[in-house]
PDB file of C-alpha atoms in Angstrom:
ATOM      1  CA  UNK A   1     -12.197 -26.863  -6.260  1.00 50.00           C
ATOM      2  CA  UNK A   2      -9.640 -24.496  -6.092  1.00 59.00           C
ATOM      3  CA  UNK A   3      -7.653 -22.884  -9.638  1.00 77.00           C
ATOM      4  CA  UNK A   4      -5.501 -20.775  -7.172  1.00 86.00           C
ATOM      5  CA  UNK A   5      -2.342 -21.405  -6.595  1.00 91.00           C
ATOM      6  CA  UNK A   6      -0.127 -20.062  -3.616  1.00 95.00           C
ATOM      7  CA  UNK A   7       3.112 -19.402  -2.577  1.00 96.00           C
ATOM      8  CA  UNK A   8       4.120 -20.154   0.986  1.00 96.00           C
ATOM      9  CA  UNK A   9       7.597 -18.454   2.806  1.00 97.00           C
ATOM     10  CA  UNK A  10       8.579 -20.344   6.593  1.00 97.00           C
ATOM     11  CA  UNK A  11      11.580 -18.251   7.418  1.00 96.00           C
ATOM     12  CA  UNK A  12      13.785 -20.029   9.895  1.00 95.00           C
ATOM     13  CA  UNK A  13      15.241 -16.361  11.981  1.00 93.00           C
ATOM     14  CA  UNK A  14      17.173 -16.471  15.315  1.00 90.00           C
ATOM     15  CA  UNK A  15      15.757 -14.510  18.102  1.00 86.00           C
ATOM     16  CA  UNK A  16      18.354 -12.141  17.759  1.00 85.00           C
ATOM     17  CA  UNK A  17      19.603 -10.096  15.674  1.00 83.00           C
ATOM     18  CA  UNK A  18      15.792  -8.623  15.674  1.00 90.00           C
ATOM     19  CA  UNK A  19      16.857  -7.001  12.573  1.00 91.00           C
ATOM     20  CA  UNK A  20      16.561  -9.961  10.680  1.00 93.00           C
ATOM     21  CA  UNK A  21      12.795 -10.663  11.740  1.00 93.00           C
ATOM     22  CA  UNK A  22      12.334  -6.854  10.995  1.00 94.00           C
ATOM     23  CA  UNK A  23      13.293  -7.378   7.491  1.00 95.00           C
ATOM     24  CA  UNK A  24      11.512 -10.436   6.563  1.00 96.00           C
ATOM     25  CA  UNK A  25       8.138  -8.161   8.303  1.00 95.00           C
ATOM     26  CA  UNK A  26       9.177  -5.197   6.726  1.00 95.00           C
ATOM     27  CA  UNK A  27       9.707  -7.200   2.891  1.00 96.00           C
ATOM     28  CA  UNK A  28       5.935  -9.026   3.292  1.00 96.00           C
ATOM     29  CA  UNK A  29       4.268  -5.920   4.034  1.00 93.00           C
ATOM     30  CA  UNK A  30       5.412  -4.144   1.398  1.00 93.00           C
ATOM     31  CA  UNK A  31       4.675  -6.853  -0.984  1.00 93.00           C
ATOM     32  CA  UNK A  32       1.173  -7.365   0.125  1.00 93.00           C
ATOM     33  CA  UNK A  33       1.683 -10.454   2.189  1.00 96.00           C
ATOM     34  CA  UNK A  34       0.054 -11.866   4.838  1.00 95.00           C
ATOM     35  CA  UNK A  35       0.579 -14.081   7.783  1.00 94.00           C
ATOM     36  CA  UNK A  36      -1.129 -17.576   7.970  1.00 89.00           C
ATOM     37  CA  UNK A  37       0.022 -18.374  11.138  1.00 86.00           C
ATOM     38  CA  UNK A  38       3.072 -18.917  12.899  1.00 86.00           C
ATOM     39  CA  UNK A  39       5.470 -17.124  10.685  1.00 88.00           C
ATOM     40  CA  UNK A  40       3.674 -18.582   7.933  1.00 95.00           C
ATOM     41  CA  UNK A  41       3.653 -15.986   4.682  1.00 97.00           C
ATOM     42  CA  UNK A  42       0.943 -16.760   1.959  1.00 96.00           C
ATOM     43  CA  UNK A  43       1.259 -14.620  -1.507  1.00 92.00           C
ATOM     44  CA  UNK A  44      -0.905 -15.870  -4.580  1.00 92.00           C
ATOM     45  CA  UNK A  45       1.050 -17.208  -7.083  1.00 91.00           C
ATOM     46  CA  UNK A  46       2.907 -14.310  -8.939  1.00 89.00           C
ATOM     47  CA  UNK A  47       6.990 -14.616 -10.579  1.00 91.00           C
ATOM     48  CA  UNK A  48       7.097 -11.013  -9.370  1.00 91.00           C
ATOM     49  CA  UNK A  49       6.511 -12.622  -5.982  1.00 92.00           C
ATOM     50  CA  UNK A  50       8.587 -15.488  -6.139  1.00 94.00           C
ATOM     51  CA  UNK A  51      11.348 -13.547  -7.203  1.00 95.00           C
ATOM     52  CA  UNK A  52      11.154 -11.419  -4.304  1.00 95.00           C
ATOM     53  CA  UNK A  53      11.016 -13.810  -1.902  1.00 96.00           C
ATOM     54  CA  UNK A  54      13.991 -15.766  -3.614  1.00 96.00           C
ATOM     55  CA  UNK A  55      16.193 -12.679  -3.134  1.00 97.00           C
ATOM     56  CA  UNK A  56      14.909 -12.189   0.585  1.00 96.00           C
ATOM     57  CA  UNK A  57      15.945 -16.156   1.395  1.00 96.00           C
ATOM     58  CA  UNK A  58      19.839 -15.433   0.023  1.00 96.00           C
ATOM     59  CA  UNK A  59      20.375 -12.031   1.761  1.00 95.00           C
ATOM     60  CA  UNK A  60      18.909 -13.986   4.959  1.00 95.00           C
ATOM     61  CA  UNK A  61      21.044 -17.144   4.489  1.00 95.00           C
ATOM     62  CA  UNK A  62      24.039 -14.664   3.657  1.00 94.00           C
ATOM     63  CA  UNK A  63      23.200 -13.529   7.226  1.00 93.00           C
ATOM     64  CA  UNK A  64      22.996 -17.115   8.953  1.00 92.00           C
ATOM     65  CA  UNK A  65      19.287 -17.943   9.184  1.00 95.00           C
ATOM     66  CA  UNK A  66      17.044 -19.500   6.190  1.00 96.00           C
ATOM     67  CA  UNK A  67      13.597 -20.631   5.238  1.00 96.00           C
ATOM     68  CA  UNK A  68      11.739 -22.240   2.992  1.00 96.00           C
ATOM     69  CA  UNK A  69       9.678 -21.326  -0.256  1.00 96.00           C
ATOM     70  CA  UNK A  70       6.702 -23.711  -1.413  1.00 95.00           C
ATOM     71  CA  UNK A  71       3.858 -23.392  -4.236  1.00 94.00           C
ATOM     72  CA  UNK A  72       0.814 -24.895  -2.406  1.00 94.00           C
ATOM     73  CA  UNK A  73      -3.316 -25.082  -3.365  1.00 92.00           C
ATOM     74  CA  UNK A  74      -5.892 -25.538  -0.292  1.00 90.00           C
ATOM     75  CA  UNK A  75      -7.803 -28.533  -0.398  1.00 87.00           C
ATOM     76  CA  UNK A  76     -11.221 -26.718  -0.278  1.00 88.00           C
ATOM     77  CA  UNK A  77     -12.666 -23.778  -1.394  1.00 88.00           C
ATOM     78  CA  UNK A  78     -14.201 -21.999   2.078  1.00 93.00           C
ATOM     79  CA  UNK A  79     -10.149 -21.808   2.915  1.00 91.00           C
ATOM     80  CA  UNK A  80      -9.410 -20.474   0.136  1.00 92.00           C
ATOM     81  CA  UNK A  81     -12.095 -17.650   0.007  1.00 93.00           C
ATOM     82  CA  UNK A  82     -11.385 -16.987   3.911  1.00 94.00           C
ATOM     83  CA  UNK A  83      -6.966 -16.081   2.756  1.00 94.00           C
ATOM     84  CA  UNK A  84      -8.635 -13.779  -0.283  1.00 95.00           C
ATOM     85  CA  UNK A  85     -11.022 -12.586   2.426  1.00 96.00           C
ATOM     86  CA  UNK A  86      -7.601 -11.956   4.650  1.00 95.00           C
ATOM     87  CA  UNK A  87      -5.845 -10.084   2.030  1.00 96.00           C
ATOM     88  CA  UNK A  88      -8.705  -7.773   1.385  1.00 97.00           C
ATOM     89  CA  UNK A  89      -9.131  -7.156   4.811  1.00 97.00           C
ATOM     90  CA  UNK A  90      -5.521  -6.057   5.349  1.00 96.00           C
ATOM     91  CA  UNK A  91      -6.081  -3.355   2.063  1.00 97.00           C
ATOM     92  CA  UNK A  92      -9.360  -2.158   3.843  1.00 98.00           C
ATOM     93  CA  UNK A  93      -6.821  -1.179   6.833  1.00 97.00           C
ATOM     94  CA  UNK A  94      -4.783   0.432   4.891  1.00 98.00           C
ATOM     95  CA  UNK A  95      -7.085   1.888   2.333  1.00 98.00           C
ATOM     96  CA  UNK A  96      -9.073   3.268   5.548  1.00 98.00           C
ATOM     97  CA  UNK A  97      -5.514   5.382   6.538  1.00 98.00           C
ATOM     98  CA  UNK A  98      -5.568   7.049   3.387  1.00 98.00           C
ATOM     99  CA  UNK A  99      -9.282   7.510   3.295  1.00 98.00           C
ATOM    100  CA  UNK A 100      -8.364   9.482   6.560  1.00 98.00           C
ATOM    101  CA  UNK A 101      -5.475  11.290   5.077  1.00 98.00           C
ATOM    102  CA  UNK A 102      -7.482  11.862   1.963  1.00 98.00           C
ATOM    103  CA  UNK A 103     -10.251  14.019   4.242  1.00 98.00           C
ATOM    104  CA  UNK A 104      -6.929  15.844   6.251  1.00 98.00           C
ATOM    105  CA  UNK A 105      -5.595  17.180   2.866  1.00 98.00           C
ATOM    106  CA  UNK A 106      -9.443  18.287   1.512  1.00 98.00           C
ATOM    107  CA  UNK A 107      -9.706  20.246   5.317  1.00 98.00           C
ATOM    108  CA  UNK A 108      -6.264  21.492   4.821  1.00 98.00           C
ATOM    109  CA  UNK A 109      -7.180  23.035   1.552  1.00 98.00           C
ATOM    110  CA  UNK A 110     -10.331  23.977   2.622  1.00 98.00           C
ATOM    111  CA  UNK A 111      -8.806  25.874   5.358  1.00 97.00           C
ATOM    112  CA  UNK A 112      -6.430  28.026   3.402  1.00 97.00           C
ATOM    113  CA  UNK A 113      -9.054  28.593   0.998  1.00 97.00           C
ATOM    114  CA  UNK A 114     -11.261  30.211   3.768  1.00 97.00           C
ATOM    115  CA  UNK A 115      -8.024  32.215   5.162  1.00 96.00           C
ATOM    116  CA  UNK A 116      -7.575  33.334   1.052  1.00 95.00           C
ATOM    117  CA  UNK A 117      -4.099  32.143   2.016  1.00 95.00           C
ATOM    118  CA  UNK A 118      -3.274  31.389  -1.357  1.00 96.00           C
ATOM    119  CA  UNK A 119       0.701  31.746  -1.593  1.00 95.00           C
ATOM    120  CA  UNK A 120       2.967  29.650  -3.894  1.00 95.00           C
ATOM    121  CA  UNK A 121       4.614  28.579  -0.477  1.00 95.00           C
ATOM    122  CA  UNK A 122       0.775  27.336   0.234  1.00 96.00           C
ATOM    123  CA  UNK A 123       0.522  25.684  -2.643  1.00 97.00           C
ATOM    124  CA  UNK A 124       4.142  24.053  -3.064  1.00 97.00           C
ATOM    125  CA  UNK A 125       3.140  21.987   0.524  1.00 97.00           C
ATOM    126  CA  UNK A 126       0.151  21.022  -0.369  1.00 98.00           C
ATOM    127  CA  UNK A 127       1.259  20.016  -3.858  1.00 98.00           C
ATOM    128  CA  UNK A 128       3.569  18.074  -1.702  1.00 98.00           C
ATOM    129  CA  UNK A 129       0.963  16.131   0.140  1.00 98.00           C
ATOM    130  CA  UNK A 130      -0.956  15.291  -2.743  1.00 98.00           C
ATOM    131  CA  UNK A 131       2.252  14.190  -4.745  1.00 98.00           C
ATOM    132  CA  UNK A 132       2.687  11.543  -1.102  1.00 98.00           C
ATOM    133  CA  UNK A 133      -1.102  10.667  -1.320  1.00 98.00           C
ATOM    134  CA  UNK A 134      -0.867   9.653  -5.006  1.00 98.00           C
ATOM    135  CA  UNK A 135       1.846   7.569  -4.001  1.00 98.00           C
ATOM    136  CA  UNK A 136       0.768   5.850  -1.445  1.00 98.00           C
ATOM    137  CA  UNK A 137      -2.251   5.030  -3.138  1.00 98.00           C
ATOM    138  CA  UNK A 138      -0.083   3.622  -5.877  1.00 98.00           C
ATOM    139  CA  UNK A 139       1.861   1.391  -3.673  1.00 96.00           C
ATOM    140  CA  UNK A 140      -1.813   0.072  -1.694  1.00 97.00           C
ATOM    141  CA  UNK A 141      -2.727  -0.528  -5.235  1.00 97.00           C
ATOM    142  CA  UNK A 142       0.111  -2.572  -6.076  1.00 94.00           C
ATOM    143  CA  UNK A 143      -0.688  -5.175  -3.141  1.00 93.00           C
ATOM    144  CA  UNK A 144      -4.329  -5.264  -3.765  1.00 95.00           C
ATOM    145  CA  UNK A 145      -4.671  -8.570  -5.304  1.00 92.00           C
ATOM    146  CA  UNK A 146      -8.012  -9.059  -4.857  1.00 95.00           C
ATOM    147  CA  UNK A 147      -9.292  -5.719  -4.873  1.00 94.00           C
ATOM    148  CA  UNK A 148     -10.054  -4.714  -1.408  1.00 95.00           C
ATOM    149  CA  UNK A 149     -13.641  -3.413  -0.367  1.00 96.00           C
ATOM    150  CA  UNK A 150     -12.619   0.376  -0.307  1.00 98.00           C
ATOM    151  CA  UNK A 151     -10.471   0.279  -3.178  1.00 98.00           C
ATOM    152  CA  UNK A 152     -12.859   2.657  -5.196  1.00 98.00           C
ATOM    153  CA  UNK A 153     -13.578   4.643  -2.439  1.00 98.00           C
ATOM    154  CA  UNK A 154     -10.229   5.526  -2.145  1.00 98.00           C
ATOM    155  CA  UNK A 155      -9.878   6.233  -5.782  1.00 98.00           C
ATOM    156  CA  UNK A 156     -12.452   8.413  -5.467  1.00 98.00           C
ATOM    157  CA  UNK A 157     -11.083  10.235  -2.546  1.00 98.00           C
ATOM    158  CA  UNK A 158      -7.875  11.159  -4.104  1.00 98.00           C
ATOM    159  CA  UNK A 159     -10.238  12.170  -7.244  1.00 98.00           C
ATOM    160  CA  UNK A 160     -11.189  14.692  -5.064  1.00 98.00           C
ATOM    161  CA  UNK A 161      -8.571  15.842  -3.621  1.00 98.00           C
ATOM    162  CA  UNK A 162      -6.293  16.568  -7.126  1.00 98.00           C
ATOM    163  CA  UNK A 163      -9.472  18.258  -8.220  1.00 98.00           C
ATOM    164  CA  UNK A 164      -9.452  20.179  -4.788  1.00 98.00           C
ATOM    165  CA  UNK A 165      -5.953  21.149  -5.441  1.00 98.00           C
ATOM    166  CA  UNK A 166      -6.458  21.910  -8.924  1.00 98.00           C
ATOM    167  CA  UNK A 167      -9.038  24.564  -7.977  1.00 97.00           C
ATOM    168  CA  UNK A 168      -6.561  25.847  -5.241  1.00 98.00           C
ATOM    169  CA  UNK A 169      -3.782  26.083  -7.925  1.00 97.00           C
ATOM    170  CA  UNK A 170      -5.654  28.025 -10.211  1.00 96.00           C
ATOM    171  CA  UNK A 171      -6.534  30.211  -7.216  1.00 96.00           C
ATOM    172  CA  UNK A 172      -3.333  30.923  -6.432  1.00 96.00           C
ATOM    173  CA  UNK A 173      -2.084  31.461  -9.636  1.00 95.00           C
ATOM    174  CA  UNK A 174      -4.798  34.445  -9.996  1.00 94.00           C
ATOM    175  CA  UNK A 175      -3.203  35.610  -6.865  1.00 92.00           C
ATOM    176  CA  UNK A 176       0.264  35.724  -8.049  1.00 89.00           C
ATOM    177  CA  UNK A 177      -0.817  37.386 -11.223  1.00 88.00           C
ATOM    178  CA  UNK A 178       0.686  34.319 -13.042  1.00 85.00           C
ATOM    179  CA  UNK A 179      -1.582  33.269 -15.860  1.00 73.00           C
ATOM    180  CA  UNK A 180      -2.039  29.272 -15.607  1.00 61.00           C
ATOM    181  CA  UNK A 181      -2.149  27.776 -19.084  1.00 56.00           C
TER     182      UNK A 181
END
């Protein structure tokens, strides 16, 4: 049977203001969660979590509307494998958008390389996009519970691109006449 436990969020929203809906969206996505069904949001069990969602209920009941918070364990364990199933599923998406990014940023640097275009202007923007890739990687990371299915590959993608950029760096250092220690 199942040792999980999960927490469970039913906001109550009005229809309008939509920027109360967009909030509560905006807050579960960024934490990782996901939608059981009707409004339903399922987290595993986490203080981290339920501290979050405590401070989303008061600024929403500050602002008229409210919800409820529950700790909850399925009854069987095919449920339970098919939300942990969910959850890596909704990394995957977003582990596939940086995958994408990841091979943008490795054509971007291989294009400059092949135009020798190796400024310190070049390199600050690309520096740039890897310091955003890292990040975003970061945050996936932080809502990947359950490790999602392309959670190496995407460790290995950004692998390659700071060694990419390490190998432009140097190249544009030689270019500058600055020596790189």
């Amino acid at each position: 049977m199942s040792q999980l436990h999960w927490l469970l969020f039913l906001p109550q929203l009005p229809s309008s203001p939509s920027s109360l809906r967009v909030l509560v969206w905006r807050r579960m996505r960024t934490m990782g969660a996901i939608t059981l069904q009707n409004g339903v949001w399922v987290f595993p069990t986490n203080p981290k979590y339920e501290v979050a969602v405590r401070e989303l209920l008061h600024e929403i009941e500050e602002q008229g509307a409210s919800g409820l918070l529950f700790s909850a364990i399925p009854l069987n364990d095919q449920l339970e494998e098919q939300i942990i199933e969910r959850f890596r599923t909704e990394r995957d998406r977003e582990y596939s958008e940086f995958l994408g990014q990841s091979r943008n940023f490795l054509a971007e640097i291989e294009k400059e390389t092949l135009a020798q275009n190796f400024t310190f202007a070049e390199f600050e923007e690309n520096d740039q996009d890897l310091q955003k890739l890292i990040g975003w990687l970061h945050k996936i990371q932080l809502r990947d519970t359950f490790e999602g299915h392309l959670a190496a590959q995407a460790i290995a993608a950004l692998a390659a691109c700071q060694e990419a950029m390490q190998k432009f760096t140097q190249k544009v250092y030689t270019n500058e006449g600055v020596e790189n220690e």
